Amino acid sequence: TPKGTCLESVKIAIDTGYRHIDGAFVYFNEHEVGQAIREKIAEGRIKREDIFYCGKLWNTCHPPELVRPTLEKTLKILQLDYVDLYIIELPMAFKPGDVIYPRDENGKFIYHETDLCATWEAMEACKDAGLAKSIGVSNFNRRQLEMILNKPGLKHKPVSNQVECHPYFTQPKLLEFCRQHDIVIVGYSPLGTSRDETWVNVSSPPLLKDTVLNAIGKKYNKTAAQIALRFNIQRGVVVIPKSFNPQRIRENFQIFDFSLTEKEMKEIEALNKNVRYVELLM
Ligand code: A2P
């Protein structure tokens, strides 16, 4: 995003009432997010404890000895003392180093063999040190979650798993598994993400054009986006909609003044196509 866009957007979001901010080192805007939070604290609008900031451990930093220094780097960029949640961004590891997407001469990703359980133990140590209030994972399937949950000597289990989740990809099985284990699902791309062909599977139709979502929206005087968000929060899935547009940032927050009927929830659930927009082909 152009310089300053993220700073402005986060400040508008906080003024609107958002408190959960989903970030990552690889978004390369943590300095702007941190500045927005600090400015709003200085203004007296919020206190640090009102904000819930989620940071992420990137693929090149899975070796256990890199976990704490990586989080410390994020805290330095944010200029904050702790993150509320720190998560392993992806279950696969890349070759450690300064190159974020390391590739060989044939353009293939250079992976790195690490033990996710050892990475998790380093995450636990970050929580024990107070650098992260809670720890979790992202893009983990059931088997990968079970590896952590069944780890001998597990000290802290993952509190959340951030995965793609919206009416065209409702995640019924993973959601049920996570419910059983008290793991919160945080749904990314809750609006069906952007239509950027460089990383989005655009063969799946745009979510917000869906006729069912739009028809239900009409009834409540809401947009398809608001219906898609309401659907997830009403079934206990946290949503992290992304927008850099002030009007849409506000629109995405106006979802607490109505509720969908059971029949409407079922109708929306039936839209599931089991197709991802974010295929993560790596
Ligand atoms: P913009 O930043 O111009 O608002 P997701 O949260 O699923 O990743 O989707 C993000 C995409 O959806 C962005 O391209 C964003 O563009 C767009 N978007 C965000 N909120 C809305 C909304 N209320 N209506 C339509 N598009 C939206």
Short mmCIF file of C-alpha atoms and ligand atoms in Angstrom, two decimals:
data_model
loop_
_atom_site.label_atom_id
_atom_site.label_comp_id
_atom_site.label_asym_id
_atom_site.label_seq_id
_atom_site.Cartn_x
_atom_site.Cartn_y
_atom_site.Cartn_z
CA THR A 1 0.00 0.00 0.00
CA PRO A 2 1.17 3.55 -0.61
CA LYS A 3 3.08 5.04 2.32
CA GLY A 4 0.74 6.34 5.02
CA THR A 5 -2.39 4.51 3.79
CA CYS A 6 -2.13 1.88 6.48
CA LEU A 7 -1.49 4.49 9.19
CA GLU A 8 -4.62 6.43 8.19
CA SER A 9 -6.75 3.29 7.82
CA VAL A 10 -5.84 1.94 11.25
CA LYS A 11 -6.58 5.31 12.85
CA ILE A 12 -9.99 5.45 11.13
CA ALA A 13 -10.64 1.86 12.18
CA ILE A 14 -9.83 2.61 15.83
CA ASP A 15 -12.05 5.71 15.74
CA THR A 16 -14.82 3.55 14.23
CA GLY A 17 -14.56 1.07 17.09
CA TYR A 18 -12.32 -1.71 15.79
CA ARG A 19 -10.02 -3.11 18.47
CA HIS A 20 -8.65 -6.31 16.89
CA ILE A 21 -5.89 -5.53 14.40
CA ASP A 22 -4.44 -8.34 12.34
CA GLY A 23 -0.88 -7.70 11.24
CA ALA A 24 2.31 -9.45 10.21
CA PHE A 25 5.95 -8.70 9.63
CA VAL A 26 5.53 -9.71 5.96
CA TYR A 27 2.86 -7.07 5.39
CA PHE A 28 5.72 -4.55 5.72
CA ASN A 29 3.47 -1.99 7.39
CA GLU A 30 3.84 -2.89 11.06
CA HIS A 31 5.62 0.45 11.64
CA GLU A 32 2.48 2.26 10.45
CA VAL A 33 0.15 0.05 12.51
CA GLY A 34 2.26 0.64 15.63
CA GLN A 35 2.31 4.39 14.98
CA ALA A 36 -1.50 4.46 14.58
CA ILE A 37 -2.00 2.60 17.86
CA ARG A 38 0.48 4.80 19.70
CA GLU A 39 -1.07 8.00 18.33
CA LYS A 40 -4.54 6.89 19.43
CA ILE A 41 -3.22 6.05 22.90
CA ALA A 42 -1.50 9.48 23.09
CA GLU A 43 -4.78 11.14 22.07
CA GLY A 44 -6.45 9.40 25.01
CA ARG A 45 -8.94 7.63 22.75
CA ILE A 46 -7.81 4.15 23.80
CA LYS A 47 -5.50 2.44 26.24
CA ARG A 48 -3.00 -0.17 25.13
CA GLU A 49 -5.07 -2.89 26.82
CA ASP A 50 -8.09 -2.00 24.65
CA ILE A 51 -6.22 -3.10 21.53
CA PHE A 52 -5.82 -6.70 20.44
CA TYR A 53 -2.85 -6.88 18.08
CA CYS A 54 -2.01 -10.11 16.30
CA GLY A 55 1.48 -10.56 14.85
CA LYS A 56 2.80 -13.50 12.81
CA LEU A 57 5.94 -15.61 12.64
CA TRP A 58 7.03 -15.87 8.99
CA ASN A 59 8.15 -19.09 7.26
CA THR A 60 11.85 -18.14 7.26
CA CYS A 61 11.86 -17.90 11.07
CA HIS A 62 10.68 -21.35 12.18
CA PRO A 63 13.94 -22.61 13.73
CA PRO A 64 13.30 -22.35 17.49
CA GLU A 65 16.27 -20.08 18.16
CA LEU A 66 14.85 -17.52 15.69
CA VAL A 67 11.36 -17.27 17.19
CA ARG A 68 11.97 -14.91 20.09
CA PRO A 69 14.37 -12.59 18.20
CA THR A 70 11.80 -12.40 15.38
CA LEU A 71 9.02 -11.42 17.76
CA GLU A 72 11.36 -8.91 19.43
CA LYS A 73 12.02 -7.40 16.00
CA THR A 74 8.27 -7.03 15.42
CA LEU A 75 7.86 -5.37 18.84
CA LYS A 76 10.66 -2.97 17.98
CA ILE A 77 9.00 -2.06 14.68
CA LEU A 78 5.62 -1.64 16.40
CA GLN A 79 7.24 0.16 19.35
CA LEU A 80 5.03 -1.85 21.68
CA ASP A 81 5.98 -4.01 24.68
CA TYR A 82 3.90 -7.04 23.76
CA VAL A 83 1.54 -8.44 21.17
CA ASP A 84 -1.81 -9.83 22.24
CA LEU A 85 -1.51 -12.80 19.95
CA TYR A 86 1.47 -14.25 18.11
CA ILE A 87 0.81 -16.96 15.55
CA ILE A 88 2.78 -19.26 13.26
CA GLU A 89 1.68 -17.86 9.89
CA LEU A 90 2.04 -21.09 7.89
CA PRO A 91 2.90 -24.67 8.78
CA MET A 92 5.68 -24.89 6.17
CA ALA A 93 9.16 -23.47 6.68
CA PHE A 94 11.40 -21.67 4.19
CA LYS A 95 15.19 -21.42 4.25
CA PRO A 96 16.11 -18.96 7.02
CA GLY A 97 17.65 -15.66 5.96
CA ASP A 98 16.80 -12.18 4.76
CA VAL A 99 15.04 -13.38 1.60
CA ILE A 100 11.34 -13.62 2.44
CA TYR A 101 10.50 -15.90 -0.50
CA PRO A 102 13.72 -17.87 -1.12
CA ARG A 103 13.74 -19.62 -4.51
CA ASP A 104 16.30 -21.77 -6.32
CA GLU A 105 17.56 -21.16 -9.87
CA ASN A 106 14.44 -22.87 -11.25
CA GLY A 107 12.14 -20.58 -9.32
CA LYS A 108 11.15 -23.28 -6.84
CA PHE A 109 10.71 -22.35 -3.19
CA ILE A 110 13.56 -23.43 -0.94
CA TYR A 111 11.98 -25.16 2.02
CA HIS A 112 13.64 -25.88 5.32
CA GLU A 113 13.25 -28.89 7.52
CA THR A 114 12.12 -27.90 10.99
CA ASP A 115 10.05 -29.51 13.71
CA LEU A 116 6.79 -27.65 14.19
CA CYS A 117 6.67 -28.91 17.78
CA ALA A 118 10.06 -27.33 18.50
CA THR A 119 8.85 -24.07 16.93
CA TRP A 120 5.80 -24.29 19.14
CA GLU A 121 7.94 -24.69 22.28
CA ALA A 122 9.74 -21.46 21.33
CA MET A 123 6.33 -19.80 20.92
CA GLU A 124 5.40 -21.02 24.42
CA ALA A 125 8.57 -19.43 25.77
CA CYS A 126 7.53 -16.08 24.21
CA LYS A 127 4.24 -16.27 26.06
CA ASP A 128 5.99 -17.18 29.32
CA ALA A 129 8.30 -14.18 28.84
CA GLY A 130 5.28 -11.89 28.45
CA LEU A 131 6.14 -10.88 24.87
CA ALA A 132 2.87 -12.40 23.62
CA LYS A 133 -0.25 -12.66 25.75
CA SER A 134 -1.52 -15.61 23.72
CA ILE A 135 -0.13 -17.87 21.01
CA GLY A 136 -1.80 -19.56 18.07
CA VAL A 137 -1.39 -20.78 14.52
CA SER A 138 -2.59 -20.05 11.02
CA ASN A 139 -3.30 -22.18 7.94
CA PHE A 140 -3.02 -25.34 10.03
CA ASN A 141 -5.11 -28.36 9.08
CA ARG A 142 -6.44 -30.87 11.56
CA ARG A 143 -3.38 -33.11 11.34
CA GLN A 144 -1.02 -30.21 12.02
CA LEU A 145 -3.16 -29.03 14.95
CA GLU A 146 -3.15 -32.53 16.38
CA MET A 147 0.63 -32.63 16.20
CA ILE A 148 0.74 -29.66 18.57
CA LEU A 149 -2.17 -30.75 20.77
CA ASN A 150 -0.62 -34.21 21.24
CA LYS A 151 2.91 -32.93 21.83
CA PRO A 152 4.34 -34.50 25.00
CA GLY A 153 4.73 -31.80 27.67
CA LEU A 154 2.52 -29.28 25.89
CA LYS A 155 2.47 -26.15 28.04
CA HIS A 156 0.11 -23.83 26.15
CA LYS A 157 -2.22 -24.99 23.43
CA PRO A 158 -2.97 -22.80 20.40
CA VAL A 159 -5.84 -20.45 21.27
CA SER A 160 -6.70 -19.80 17.63
CA ASN A 161 -6.22 -20.96 14.07
CA GLN A 162 -6.46 -18.31 11.36
CA VAL A 163 -7.71 -19.75 8.09
CA GLU A 164 -9.66 -18.67 5.03
CA CYS A 165 -13.36 -18.64 5.95
CA HIS A 166 -16.42 -17.10 4.25
CA PRO A 167 -19.75 -18.26 2.77
CA TYR A 168 -18.04 -19.95 -0.23
CA PHE A 169 -15.51 -21.69 2.05
CA THR A 170 -17.25 -22.33 5.34
CA GLN A 171 -14.79 -24.86 6.84
CA PRO A 172 -17.44 -27.08 8.51
CA LYS A 173 -15.08 -29.90 9.51
CA LEU A 174 -12.21 -27.74 10.76
CA LEU A 175 -14.65 -25.50 12.61
CA GLU A 176 -16.16 -28.48 14.42
CA PHE A 177 -12.72 -29.86 15.31
CA CYS A 178 -11.58 -26.49 16.61
CA ARG A 179 -14.78 -26.04 18.63
CA GLN A 180 -14.15 -29.38 20.32
CA HIS A 181 -10.66 -28.23 21.29
CA ASP A 182 -11.57 -24.69 22.28
CA ILE A 183 -9.57 -23.21 19.43
CA VAL A 184 -11.07 -20.04 17.96
CA ILE A 185 -11.25 -19.88 14.19
CA VAL A 186 -10.21 -16.49 12.85
CA GLY A 187 -11.48 -16.16 9.29
CA TYR A 188 -9.29 -14.36 6.79
CA SER A 189 -10.62 -13.17 3.42
CA PRO A 190 -14.10 -12.98 5.00
CA LEU A 191 -15.28 -10.86 2.03
CA GLY A 192 -13.81 -13.18 -0.58
CA THR A 193 -10.63 -11.10 -0.77
CA SER A 194 -9.54 -8.89 -3.67
CA ARG A 195 -9.50 -10.11 -7.28
CA ASP A 196 -5.74 -9.88 -7.62
CA GLU A 197 -4.76 -12.63 -10.03
CA THR A 198 -1.17 -12.70 -8.78
CA TRP A 199 -2.26 -14.50 -5.60
CA VAL A 200 -6.03 -15.04 -5.78
CA ASN A 201 -7.84 -17.91 -7.49
CA VAL A 202 -10.23 -15.85 -9.61
CA SER A 203 -11.88 -18.90 -11.19
CA SER A 204 -14.23 -18.85 -8.22
CA PRO A 205 -16.94 -16.16 -8.71
CA PRO A 206 -16.78 -12.97 -6.61
CA LEU A 207 -18.41 -13.60 -3.25
CA LEU A 208 -19.98 -10.17 -2.88
CA LYS A 209 -21.94 -10.57 -6.14
CA ASP A 210 -23.74 -13.59 -4.70
CA THR A 211 -27.52 -13.35 -5.21
CA VAL A 212 -28.43 -14.98 -1.87
CA LEU A 213 -26.17 -12.62 0.13
CA ASN A 214 -27.55 -9.63 -1.75
CA ALA A 215 -31.18 -10.72 -1.35
CA ILE A 216 -30.77 -11.22 2.41
CA GLY A 217 -28.95 -7.88 2.57
CA LYS A 218 -31.90 -6.14 0.97
CA LYS A 219 -34.19 -7.36 3.74
CA TYR A 220 -32.01 -5.80 6.46
CA ASN A 221 -30.87 -2.80 4.42
CA LYS A 222 -27.32 -4.17 4.54
CA THR A 223 -24.74 -4.96 1.89
CA ALA A 224 -23.58 -8.43 0.84
CA ALA A 225 -20.32 -7.66 2.66
CA GLN A 226 -22.16 -7.00 5.92
CA ILE A 227 -24.19 -10.21 5.53
CA ALA A 228 -21.01 -12.23 4.89
CA LEU A 229 -19.38 -10.81 8.03
CA ARG A 230 -22.49 -11.20 10.18
CA PHE A 231 -22.82 -14.84 9.07
CA ASN A 232 -19.39 -15.68 10.44
CA ILE A 233 -19.56 -13.78 13.71
CA GLN A 234 -22.98 -15.30 14.38
CA ARG A 235 -21.44 -18.80 14.13
CA GLY A 236 -18.54 -17.86 16.39
CA VAL A 237 -15.93 -17.22 13.70
CA VAL A 238 -13.83 -14.09 14.19
CA VAL A 239 -13.63 -11.94 11.03
CA ILE A 240 -10.77 -9.72 9.91
CA PRO A 241 -12.10 -7.78 6.90
CA LYS A 242 -9.52 -5.67 5.12
CA SER A 243 -10.22 -2.27 3.63
CA PHE A 244 -8.24 0.87 2.97
CA ASN A 245 -11.38 2.82 2.15
CA PRO A 246 -12.84 4.90 5.02
CA GLN A 247 -16.43 4.34 3.97
CA ARG A 248 -16.00 0.58 3.67
CA ILE A 249 -14.03 0.42 6.93
CA ARG A 250 -17.10 1.93 8.62
CA GLU A 251 -19.53 -0.24 6.65
CA ASN A 252 -17.76 -3.41 7.78
CA PHE A 253 -18.28 -2.42 11.41
CA GLN A 254 -22.07 -1.93 11.10
CA ILE A 255 -22.88 -5.57 11.72
CA PHE A 256 -23.92 -5.58 15.36
CA ASP A 257 -27.39 -4.06 14.99
CA PHE A 258 -29.17 -7.00 13.35
CA SER A 259 -29.15 -10.78 13.35
CA LEU A 260 -29.76 -13.43 10.73
CA THR A 261 -32.49 -16.01 11.26
CA GLU A 262 -31.63 -19.70 11.55
CA LYS A 263 -33.08 -20.24 8.09
CA GLU A 264 -30.89 -17.51 6.61
CA MET A 265 -27.82 -18.94 8.35
CA LYS A 266 -28.59 -22.33 6.75
CA GLU A 267 -29.14 -20.73 3.34
CA ILE A 268 -25.76 -19.05 3.57
CA GLU A 269 -24.07 -22.22 4.83
CA ALA A 270 -25.44 -23.97 1.74
CA LEU A 271 -23.45 -21.58 -0.47
CA ASN A 272 -20.25 -23.41 0.51
CA LYS A 273 -18.29 -24.42 -2.61
CA ASN A 274 -15.24 -25.81 -0.80
CA VAL A 275 -13.07 -23.67 -3.04
CA ARG A 276 -10.34 -21.41 -1.73
CA TYR A 277 -9.59 -17.94 -3.08
CA VAL A 278 -6.17 -18.09 -1.43
CA GLU A 279 -4.69 -21.38 -2.60
CA LEU A 280 -1.25 -20.95 -1.00
CA LEU A 281 0.31 -23.08 -3.70
CA MET A 282 3.65 -22.88 -1.91
P1 A2P B 1 -10.93 -1.74 -0.43
O1 A2P B 1 -9.67 -1.68 0.36
O2 A2P B 1 -10.89 -0.87 -1.62
O3 A2P B 1 -12.17 -1.51 0.41
P2 A2P B 1 -11.00 -9.50 2.41
O4 A2P B 1 -11.24 -8.80 3.69
O5 A2P B 1 -11.92 -10.66 2.19
O6 A2P B 1 -9.56 -9.87 2.20
O7 A2P B 1 -11.38 -8.50 1.21
C1 A2P B 1 -10.62 -7.36 0.97
C2 A2P B 1 -11.06 -6.74 -0.34
O8 A2P B 1 -12.45 -6.38 -0.29
C3 A2P B 1 -10.31 -5.49 -0.66
O9 A2P B 1 -10.09 -5.48 -2.05
C4 A2P B 1 -11.26 -4.36 -0.24
O10 A2P B 1 -11.06 -3.23 -1.05
C5 A2P B 1 -12.62 -4.98 -0.49
N1 A2P B 1 -13.67 -4.54 0.47
C6 A2P B 1 -13.53 -4.33 1.78
N2 A2P B 1 -14.71 -4.01 2.34
C7 A2P B 1 -15.63 -4.03 1.35
C8 A2P B 1 -17.03 -3.78 1.30
N3 A2P B 1 -17.71 -3.46 2.38
N4 A2P B 1 -17.64 -3.88 0.08
C9 A2P B 1 -16.94 -4.20 -1.02
N5 A2P B 1 -15.63 -4.46 -1.04
C10 A2P B 1 -14.96 -4.37 0.14
#
